[in-house]
PDB file of C-alpha atoms in Angstrom:
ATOM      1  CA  UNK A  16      29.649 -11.122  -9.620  1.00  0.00           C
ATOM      2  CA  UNK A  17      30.599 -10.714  -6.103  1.00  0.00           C
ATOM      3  CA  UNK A  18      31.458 -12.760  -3.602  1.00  0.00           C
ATOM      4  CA  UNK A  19      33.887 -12.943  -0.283  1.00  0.00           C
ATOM      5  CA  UNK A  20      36.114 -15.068   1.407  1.00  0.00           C
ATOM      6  CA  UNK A  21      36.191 -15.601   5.370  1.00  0.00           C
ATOM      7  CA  UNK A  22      39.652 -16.956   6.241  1.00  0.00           C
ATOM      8  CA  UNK A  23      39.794 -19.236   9.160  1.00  0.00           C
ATOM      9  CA  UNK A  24      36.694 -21.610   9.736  1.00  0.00           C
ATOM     10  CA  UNK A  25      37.249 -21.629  13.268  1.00  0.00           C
ATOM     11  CA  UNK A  26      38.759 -19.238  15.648  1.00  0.00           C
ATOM     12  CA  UNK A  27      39.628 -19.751  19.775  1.00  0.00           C
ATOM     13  CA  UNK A  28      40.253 -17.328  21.602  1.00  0.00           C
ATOM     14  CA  UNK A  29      40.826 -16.768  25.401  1.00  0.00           C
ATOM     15  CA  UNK A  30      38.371 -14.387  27.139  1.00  0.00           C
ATOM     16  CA  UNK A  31      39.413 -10.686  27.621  1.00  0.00           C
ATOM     17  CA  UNK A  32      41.711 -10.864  24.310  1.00  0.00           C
ATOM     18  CA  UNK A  33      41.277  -9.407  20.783  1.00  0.00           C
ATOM     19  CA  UNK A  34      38.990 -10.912  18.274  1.00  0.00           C
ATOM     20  CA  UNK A  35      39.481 -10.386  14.776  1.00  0.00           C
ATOM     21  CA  UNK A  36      37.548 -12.458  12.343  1.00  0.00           C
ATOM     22  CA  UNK A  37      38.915 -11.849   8.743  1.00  0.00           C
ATOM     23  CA  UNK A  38      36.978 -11.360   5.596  1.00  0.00           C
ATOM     24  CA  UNK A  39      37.998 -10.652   1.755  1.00  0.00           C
ATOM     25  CA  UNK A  40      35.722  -9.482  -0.875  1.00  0.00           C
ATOM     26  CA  UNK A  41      35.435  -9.877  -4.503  1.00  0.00           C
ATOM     27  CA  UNK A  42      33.166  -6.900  -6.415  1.00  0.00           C
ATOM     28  CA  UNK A  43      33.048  -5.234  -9.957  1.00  0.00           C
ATOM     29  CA  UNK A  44      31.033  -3.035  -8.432  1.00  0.00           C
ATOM     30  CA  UNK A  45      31.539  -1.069  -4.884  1.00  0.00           C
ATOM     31  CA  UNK A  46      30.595  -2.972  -2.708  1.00  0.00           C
ATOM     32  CA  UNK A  47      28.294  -3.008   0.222  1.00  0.00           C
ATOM     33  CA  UNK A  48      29.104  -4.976   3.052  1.00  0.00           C
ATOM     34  CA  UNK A  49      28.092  -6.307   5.996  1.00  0.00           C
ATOM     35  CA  UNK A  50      29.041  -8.813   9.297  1.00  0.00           C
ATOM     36  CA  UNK A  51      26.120 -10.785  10.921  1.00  0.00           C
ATOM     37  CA  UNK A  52      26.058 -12.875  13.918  1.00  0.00           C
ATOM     38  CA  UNK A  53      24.208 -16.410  14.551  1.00  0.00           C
ATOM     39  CA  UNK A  54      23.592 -17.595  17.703  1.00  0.00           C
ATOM     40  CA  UNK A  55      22.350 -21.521  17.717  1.00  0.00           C
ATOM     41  CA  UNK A  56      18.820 -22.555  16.577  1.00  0.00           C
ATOM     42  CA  UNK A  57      18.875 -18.304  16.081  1.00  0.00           C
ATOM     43  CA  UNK A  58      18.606 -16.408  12.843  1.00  0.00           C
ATOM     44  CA  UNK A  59      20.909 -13.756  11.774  1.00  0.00           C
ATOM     45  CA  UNK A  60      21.436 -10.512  13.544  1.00  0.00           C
ATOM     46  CA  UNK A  61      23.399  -7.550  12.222  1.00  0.00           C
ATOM     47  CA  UNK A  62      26.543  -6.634  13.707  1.00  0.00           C
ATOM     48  CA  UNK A  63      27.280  -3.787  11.158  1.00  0.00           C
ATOM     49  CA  UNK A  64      27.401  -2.692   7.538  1.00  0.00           C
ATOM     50  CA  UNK A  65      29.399  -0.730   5.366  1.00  0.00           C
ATOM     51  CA  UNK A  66      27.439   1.298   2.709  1.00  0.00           C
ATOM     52  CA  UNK A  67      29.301   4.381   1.804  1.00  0.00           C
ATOM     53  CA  UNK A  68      31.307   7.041   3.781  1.00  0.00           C
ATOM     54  CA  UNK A  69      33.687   6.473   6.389  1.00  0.00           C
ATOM     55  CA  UNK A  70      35.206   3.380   6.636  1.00  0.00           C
ATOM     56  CA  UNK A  71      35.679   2.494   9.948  1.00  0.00           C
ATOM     57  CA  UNK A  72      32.283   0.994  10.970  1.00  0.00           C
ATOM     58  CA  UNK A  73      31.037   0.512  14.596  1.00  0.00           C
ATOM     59  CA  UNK A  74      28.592  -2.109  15.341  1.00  0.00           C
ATOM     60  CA  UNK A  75      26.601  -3.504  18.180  1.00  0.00           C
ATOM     61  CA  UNK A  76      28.558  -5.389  21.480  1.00  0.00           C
ATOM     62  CA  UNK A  77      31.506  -3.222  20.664  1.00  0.00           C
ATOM     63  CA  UNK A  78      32.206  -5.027  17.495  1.00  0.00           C
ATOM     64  CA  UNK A  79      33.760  -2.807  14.434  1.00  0.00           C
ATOM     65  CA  UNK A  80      35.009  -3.279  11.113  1.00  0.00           C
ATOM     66  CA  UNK A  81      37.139  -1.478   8.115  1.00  0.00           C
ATOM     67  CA  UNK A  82      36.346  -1.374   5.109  1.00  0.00           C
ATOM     68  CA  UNK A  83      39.964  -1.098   3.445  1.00  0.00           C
ATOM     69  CA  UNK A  84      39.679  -1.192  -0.277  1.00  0.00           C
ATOM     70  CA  UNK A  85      43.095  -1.164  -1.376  1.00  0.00           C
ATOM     71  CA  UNK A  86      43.169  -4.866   0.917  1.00  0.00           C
ATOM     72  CA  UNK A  87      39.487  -5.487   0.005  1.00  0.00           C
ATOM     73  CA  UNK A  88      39.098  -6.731   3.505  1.00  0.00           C
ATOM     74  CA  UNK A  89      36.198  -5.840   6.045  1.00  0.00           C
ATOM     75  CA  UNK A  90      38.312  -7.531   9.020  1.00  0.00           C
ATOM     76  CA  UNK A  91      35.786  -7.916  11.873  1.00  0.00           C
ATOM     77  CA  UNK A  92      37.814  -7.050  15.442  1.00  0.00           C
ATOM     78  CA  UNK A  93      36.659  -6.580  19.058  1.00  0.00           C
ATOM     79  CA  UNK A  94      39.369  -5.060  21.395  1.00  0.00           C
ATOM     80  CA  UNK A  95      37.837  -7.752  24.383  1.00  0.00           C
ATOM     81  CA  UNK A  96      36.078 -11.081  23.930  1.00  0.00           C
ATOM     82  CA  UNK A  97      33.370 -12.151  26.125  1.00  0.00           C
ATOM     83  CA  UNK A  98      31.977 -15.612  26.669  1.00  0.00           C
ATOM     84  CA  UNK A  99      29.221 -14.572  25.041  1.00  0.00           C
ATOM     85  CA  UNK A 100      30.744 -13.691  21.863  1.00  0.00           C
ATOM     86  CA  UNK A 101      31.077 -17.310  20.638  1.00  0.00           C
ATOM     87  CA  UNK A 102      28.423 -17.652  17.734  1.00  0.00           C
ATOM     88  CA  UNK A 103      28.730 -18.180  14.125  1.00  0.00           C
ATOM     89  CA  UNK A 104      29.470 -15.041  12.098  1.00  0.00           C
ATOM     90  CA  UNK A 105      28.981 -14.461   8.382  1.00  0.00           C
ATOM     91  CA  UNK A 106      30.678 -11.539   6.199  1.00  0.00           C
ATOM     92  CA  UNK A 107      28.251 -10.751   3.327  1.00  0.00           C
ATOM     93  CA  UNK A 108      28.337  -8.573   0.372  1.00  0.00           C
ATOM     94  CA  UNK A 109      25.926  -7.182  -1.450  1.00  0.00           C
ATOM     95  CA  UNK A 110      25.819  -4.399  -4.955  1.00  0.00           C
ATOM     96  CA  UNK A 111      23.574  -2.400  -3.532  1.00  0.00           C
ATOM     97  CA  UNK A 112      22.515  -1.397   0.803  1.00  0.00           C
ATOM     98  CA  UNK A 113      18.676  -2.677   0.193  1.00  0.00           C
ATOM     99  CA  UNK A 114      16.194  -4.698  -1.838  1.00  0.00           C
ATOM    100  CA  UNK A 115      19.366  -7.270  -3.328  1.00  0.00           C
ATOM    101  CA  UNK A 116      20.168 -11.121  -2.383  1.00  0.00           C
ATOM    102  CA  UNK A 117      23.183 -11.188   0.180  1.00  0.00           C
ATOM    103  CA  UNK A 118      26.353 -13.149  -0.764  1.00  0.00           C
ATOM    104  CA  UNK A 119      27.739 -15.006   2.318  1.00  0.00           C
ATOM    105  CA  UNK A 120      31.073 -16.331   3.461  1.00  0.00           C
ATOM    106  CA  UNK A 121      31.076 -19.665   4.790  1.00  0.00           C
ATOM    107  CA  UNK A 122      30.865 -18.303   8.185  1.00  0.00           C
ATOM    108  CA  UNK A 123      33.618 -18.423  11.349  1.00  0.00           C
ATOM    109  CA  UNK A 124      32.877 -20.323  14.180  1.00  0.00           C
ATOM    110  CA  UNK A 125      34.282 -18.065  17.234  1.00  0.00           C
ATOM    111  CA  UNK A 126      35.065 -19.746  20.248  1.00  0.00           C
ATOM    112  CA  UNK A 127      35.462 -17.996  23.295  1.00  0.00           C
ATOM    113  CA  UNK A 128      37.374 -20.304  26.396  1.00  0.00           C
ATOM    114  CA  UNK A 129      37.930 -19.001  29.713  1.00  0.00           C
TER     115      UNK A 129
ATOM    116  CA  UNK B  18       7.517  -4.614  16.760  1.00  0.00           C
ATOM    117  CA  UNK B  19       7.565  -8.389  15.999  1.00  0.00           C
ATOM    118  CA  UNK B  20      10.102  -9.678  13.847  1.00  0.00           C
ATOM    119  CA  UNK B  21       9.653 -12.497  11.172  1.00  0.00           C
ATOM    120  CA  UNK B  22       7.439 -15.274  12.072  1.00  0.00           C
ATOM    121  CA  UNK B  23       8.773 -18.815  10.794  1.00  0.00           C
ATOM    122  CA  UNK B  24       6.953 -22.384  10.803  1.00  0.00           C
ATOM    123  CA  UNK B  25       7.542 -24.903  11.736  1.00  0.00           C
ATOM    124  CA  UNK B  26      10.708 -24.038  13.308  1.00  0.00           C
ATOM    125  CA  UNK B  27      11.690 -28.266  12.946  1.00  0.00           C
ATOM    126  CA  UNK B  28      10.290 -31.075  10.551  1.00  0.00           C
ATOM    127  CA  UNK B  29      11.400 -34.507   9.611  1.00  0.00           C
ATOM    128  CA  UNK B  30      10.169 -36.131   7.082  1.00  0.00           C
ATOM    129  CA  UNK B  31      10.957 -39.279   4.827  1.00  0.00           C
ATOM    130  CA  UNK B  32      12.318 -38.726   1.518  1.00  0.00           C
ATOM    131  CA  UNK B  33       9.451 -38.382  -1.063  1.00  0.00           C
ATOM    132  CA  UNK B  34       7.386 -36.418   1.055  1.00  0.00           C
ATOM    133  CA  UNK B  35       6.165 -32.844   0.522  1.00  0.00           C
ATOM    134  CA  UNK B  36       6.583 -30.457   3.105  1.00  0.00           C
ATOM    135  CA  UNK B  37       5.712 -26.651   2.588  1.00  0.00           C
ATOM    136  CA  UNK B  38       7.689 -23.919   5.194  1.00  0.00           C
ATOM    137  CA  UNK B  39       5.666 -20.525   5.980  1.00  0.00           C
ATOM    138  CA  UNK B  40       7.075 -17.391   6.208  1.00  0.00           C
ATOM    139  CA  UNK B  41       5.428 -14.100   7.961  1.00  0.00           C
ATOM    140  CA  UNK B  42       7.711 -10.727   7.069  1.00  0.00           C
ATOM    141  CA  UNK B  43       7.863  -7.805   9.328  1.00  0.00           C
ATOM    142  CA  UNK B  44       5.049  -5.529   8.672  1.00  0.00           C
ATOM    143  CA  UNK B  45       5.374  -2.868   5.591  1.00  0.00           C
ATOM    144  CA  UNK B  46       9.065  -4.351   4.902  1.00  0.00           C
ATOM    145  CA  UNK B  47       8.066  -4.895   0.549  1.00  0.00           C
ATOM    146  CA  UNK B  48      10.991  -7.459  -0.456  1.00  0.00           C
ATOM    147  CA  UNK B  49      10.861 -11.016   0.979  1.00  0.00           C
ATOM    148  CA  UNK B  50      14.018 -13.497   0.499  1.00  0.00           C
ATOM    149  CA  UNK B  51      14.015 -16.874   0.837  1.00  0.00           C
ATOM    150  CA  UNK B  52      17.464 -18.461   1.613  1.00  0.00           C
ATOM    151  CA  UNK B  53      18.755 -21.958   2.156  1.00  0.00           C
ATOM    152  CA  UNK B  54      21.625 -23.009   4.874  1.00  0.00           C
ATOM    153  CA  UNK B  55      23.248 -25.948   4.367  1.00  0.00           C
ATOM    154  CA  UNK B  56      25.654 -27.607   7.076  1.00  0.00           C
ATOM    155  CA  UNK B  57      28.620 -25.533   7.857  1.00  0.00           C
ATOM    156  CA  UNK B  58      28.027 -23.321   5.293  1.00  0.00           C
ATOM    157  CA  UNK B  59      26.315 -19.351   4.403  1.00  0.00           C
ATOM    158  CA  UNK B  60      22.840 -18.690   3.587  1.00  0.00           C
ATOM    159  CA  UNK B  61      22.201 -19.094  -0.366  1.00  0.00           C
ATOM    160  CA  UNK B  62      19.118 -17.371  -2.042  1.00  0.00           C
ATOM    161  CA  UNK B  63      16.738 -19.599  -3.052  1.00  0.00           C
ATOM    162  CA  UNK B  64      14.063 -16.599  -4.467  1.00  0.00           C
ATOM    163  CA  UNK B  65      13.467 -13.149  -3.974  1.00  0.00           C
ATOM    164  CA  UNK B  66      10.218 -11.449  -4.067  1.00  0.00           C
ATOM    165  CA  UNK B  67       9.418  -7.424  -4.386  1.00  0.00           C
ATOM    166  CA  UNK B  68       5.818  -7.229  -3.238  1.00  0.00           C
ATOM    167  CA  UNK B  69       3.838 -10.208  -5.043  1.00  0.00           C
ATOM    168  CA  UNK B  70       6.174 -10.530  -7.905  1.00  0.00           C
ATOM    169  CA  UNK B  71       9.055 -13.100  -7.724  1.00  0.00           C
ATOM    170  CA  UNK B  72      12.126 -11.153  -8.930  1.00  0.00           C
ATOM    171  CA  UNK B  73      15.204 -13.327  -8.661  1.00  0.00           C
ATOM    172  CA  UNK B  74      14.187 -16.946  -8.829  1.00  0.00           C
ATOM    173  CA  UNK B  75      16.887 -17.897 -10.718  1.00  0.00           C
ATOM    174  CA  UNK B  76      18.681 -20.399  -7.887  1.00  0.00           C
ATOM    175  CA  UNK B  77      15.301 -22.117  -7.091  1.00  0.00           C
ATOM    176  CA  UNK B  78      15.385 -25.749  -8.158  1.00  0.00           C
ATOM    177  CA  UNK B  79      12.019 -25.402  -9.948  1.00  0.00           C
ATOM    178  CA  UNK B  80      11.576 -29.525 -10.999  1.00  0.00           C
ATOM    179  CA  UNK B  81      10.876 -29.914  -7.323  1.00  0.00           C
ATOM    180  CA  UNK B  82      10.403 -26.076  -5.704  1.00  0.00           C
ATOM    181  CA  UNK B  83       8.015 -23.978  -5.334  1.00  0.00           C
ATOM    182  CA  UNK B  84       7.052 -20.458  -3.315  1.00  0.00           C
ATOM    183  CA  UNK B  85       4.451 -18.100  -3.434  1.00  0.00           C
ATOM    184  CA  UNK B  86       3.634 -14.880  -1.843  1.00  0.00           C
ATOM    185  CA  UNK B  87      -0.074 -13.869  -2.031  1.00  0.00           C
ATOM    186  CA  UNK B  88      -0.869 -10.173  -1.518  1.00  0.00           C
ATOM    187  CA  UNK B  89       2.394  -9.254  -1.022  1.00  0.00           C
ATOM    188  CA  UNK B  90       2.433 -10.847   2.724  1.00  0.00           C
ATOM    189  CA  UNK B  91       3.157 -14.099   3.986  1.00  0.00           C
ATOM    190  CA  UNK B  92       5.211 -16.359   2.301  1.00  0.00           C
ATOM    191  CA  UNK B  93       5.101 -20.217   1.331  1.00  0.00           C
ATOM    192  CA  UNK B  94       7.812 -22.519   0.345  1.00  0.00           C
ATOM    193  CA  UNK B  95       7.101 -25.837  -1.106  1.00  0.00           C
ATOM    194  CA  UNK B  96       9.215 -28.909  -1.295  1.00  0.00           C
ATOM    195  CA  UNK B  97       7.984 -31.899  -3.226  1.00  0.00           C
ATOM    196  CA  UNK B  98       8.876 -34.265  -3.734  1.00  0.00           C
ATOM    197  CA  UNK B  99      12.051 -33.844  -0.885  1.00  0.00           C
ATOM    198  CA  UNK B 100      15.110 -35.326  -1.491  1.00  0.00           C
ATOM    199  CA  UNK B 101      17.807 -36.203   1.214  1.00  0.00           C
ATOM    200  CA  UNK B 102      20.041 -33.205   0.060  1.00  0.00           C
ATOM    201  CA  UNK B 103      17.340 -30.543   0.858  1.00  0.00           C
ATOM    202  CA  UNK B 104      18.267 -31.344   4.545  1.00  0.00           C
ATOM    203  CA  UNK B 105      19.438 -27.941   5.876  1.00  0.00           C
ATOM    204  CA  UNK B 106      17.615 -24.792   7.569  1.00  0.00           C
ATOM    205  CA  UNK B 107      15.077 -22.838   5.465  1.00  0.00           C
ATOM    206  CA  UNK B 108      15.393 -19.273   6.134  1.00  0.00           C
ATOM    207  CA  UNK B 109      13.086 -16.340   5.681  1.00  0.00           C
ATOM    208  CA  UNK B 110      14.276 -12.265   5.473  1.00  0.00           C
ATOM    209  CA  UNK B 111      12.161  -9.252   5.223  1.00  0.00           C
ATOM    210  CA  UNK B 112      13.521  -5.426   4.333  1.00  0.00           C
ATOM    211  CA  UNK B 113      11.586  -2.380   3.776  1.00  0.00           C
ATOM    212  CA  UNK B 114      12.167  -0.484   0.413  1.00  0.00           C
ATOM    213  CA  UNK B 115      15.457   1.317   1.606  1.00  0.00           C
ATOM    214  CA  UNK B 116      16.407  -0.560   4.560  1.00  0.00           C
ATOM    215  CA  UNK B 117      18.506  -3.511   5.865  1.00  0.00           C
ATOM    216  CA  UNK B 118      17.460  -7.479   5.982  1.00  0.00           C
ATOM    217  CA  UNK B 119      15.562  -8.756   9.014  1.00  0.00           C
ATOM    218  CA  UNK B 120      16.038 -12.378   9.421  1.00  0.00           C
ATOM    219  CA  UNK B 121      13.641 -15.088  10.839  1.00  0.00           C
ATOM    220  CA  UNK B 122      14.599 -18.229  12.791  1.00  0.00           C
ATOM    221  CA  UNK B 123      15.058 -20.632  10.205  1.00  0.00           C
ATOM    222  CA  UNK B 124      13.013 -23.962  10.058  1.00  0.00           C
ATOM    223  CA  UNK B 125      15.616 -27.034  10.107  1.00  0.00           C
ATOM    224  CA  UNK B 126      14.161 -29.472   7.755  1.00  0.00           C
ATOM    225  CA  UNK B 127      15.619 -33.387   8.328  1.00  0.00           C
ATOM    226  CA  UNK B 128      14.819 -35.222   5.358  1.00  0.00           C
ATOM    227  CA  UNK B 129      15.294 -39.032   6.267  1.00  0.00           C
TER     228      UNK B 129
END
């Protein structure tokens, strides 16, 4: 079974500072792994995935993750929010990249204040 | 390239009532999800399908559930009859064979 753990349901921060939205990961299997974003009344957009290889991971709107599997965290971090960060985001896991149900975190609500 | 098509994107209804959800994928993408978002909470799959053939059905609540996907297309998801705890957003995802999860808009169902 896998599943993962997002740690904090709610994060503020001010804009122009780091983000880092924390997730933890349970797999018997490796893992694939991804962060998504929801905007409200939206669906879900990919930010970035980990499927094999290196495991620092760049997504979109400077967003990137590591996959560190000694910690099994996939930490979510961007160096500067913008007001336009604040959304929803979900850490998900998956055993395999395609064509398999995602397991999702809760979800942590960022909030971005001037 | 259009991405997937949900209706309606809202519905209320009174307890009791059916109420069916429709669900157009991306064009070519094979495997079609179905997942349900509760308040404050992740998507949950509800079914999976690979072409026509439902492959992981095993969290759909099938006394009062049901979904089909004819010709390996568009999508329907049933409800009947609804119950206040099926209040939440339906959501919809498409993928091609080898590639990531597209997600629709969700409908918001309100089940009074």
């Amino acid at each position: 079974a896998q599943s993962v753990t997002q740690l904090g349901s709610h994060v503020s921060v001010s804009e122009g500072a780091l983000v880092l939205l924390r997730c933890n990961y349970s797999s018997s299997v490796p893992p694939y792994l991804f962060w998504y974003v929801q905007y409200p009344n939206q669906g879900l957009q990919l930010l970035l995935k980990y499927t094999t290889g290196a495991t620092l991971v760049k997504g979109i709107n400077g967003f990137e993750a590591e996959f560190k599997k000694s910690e099994t965290s996939f930490h979510l971090t961007k160096p500067s929010a913008h007001m336009s960060d604040a959304a929803e985001y979900f850490c998900a896991v998956s055993p395999r990249y395609s064509g398999y149900a995602l397991n999702f975190g809760k979800g942590t609500s960022l909030l971005v204040t001037p | 390239e259009a991405g997937v098509v949900q209706s309606p994107r809202y519905k209320i209804i009174e307890k009791k009532q059916p109420v069916a959800f429709w669900c157009n994928p991306i064009s070519g993408h094979n495997t079609l999800y179905w997942y349900r978002q509760n308040l404050g909470q992740g998507p949950e799959l509800l079914i999976r399908y690979e072409n026509e053939e439902a492959v992981d059905d095993s969290q759909l609540p099938k006394d009062r559930f049901s979904a089909e996907r004819l010709k390996g297309v568009d999508s329907t998801l049933k409800i009947q009859p609804a119950e206040l705890g099926d209040s939440a957003v339906y959501l919809c995802a498409s993928s091609p064979y080898d590639g990531e999860q597209f997600f629709g808009p969700g409908t918001r169902l309100t089940v009074l």
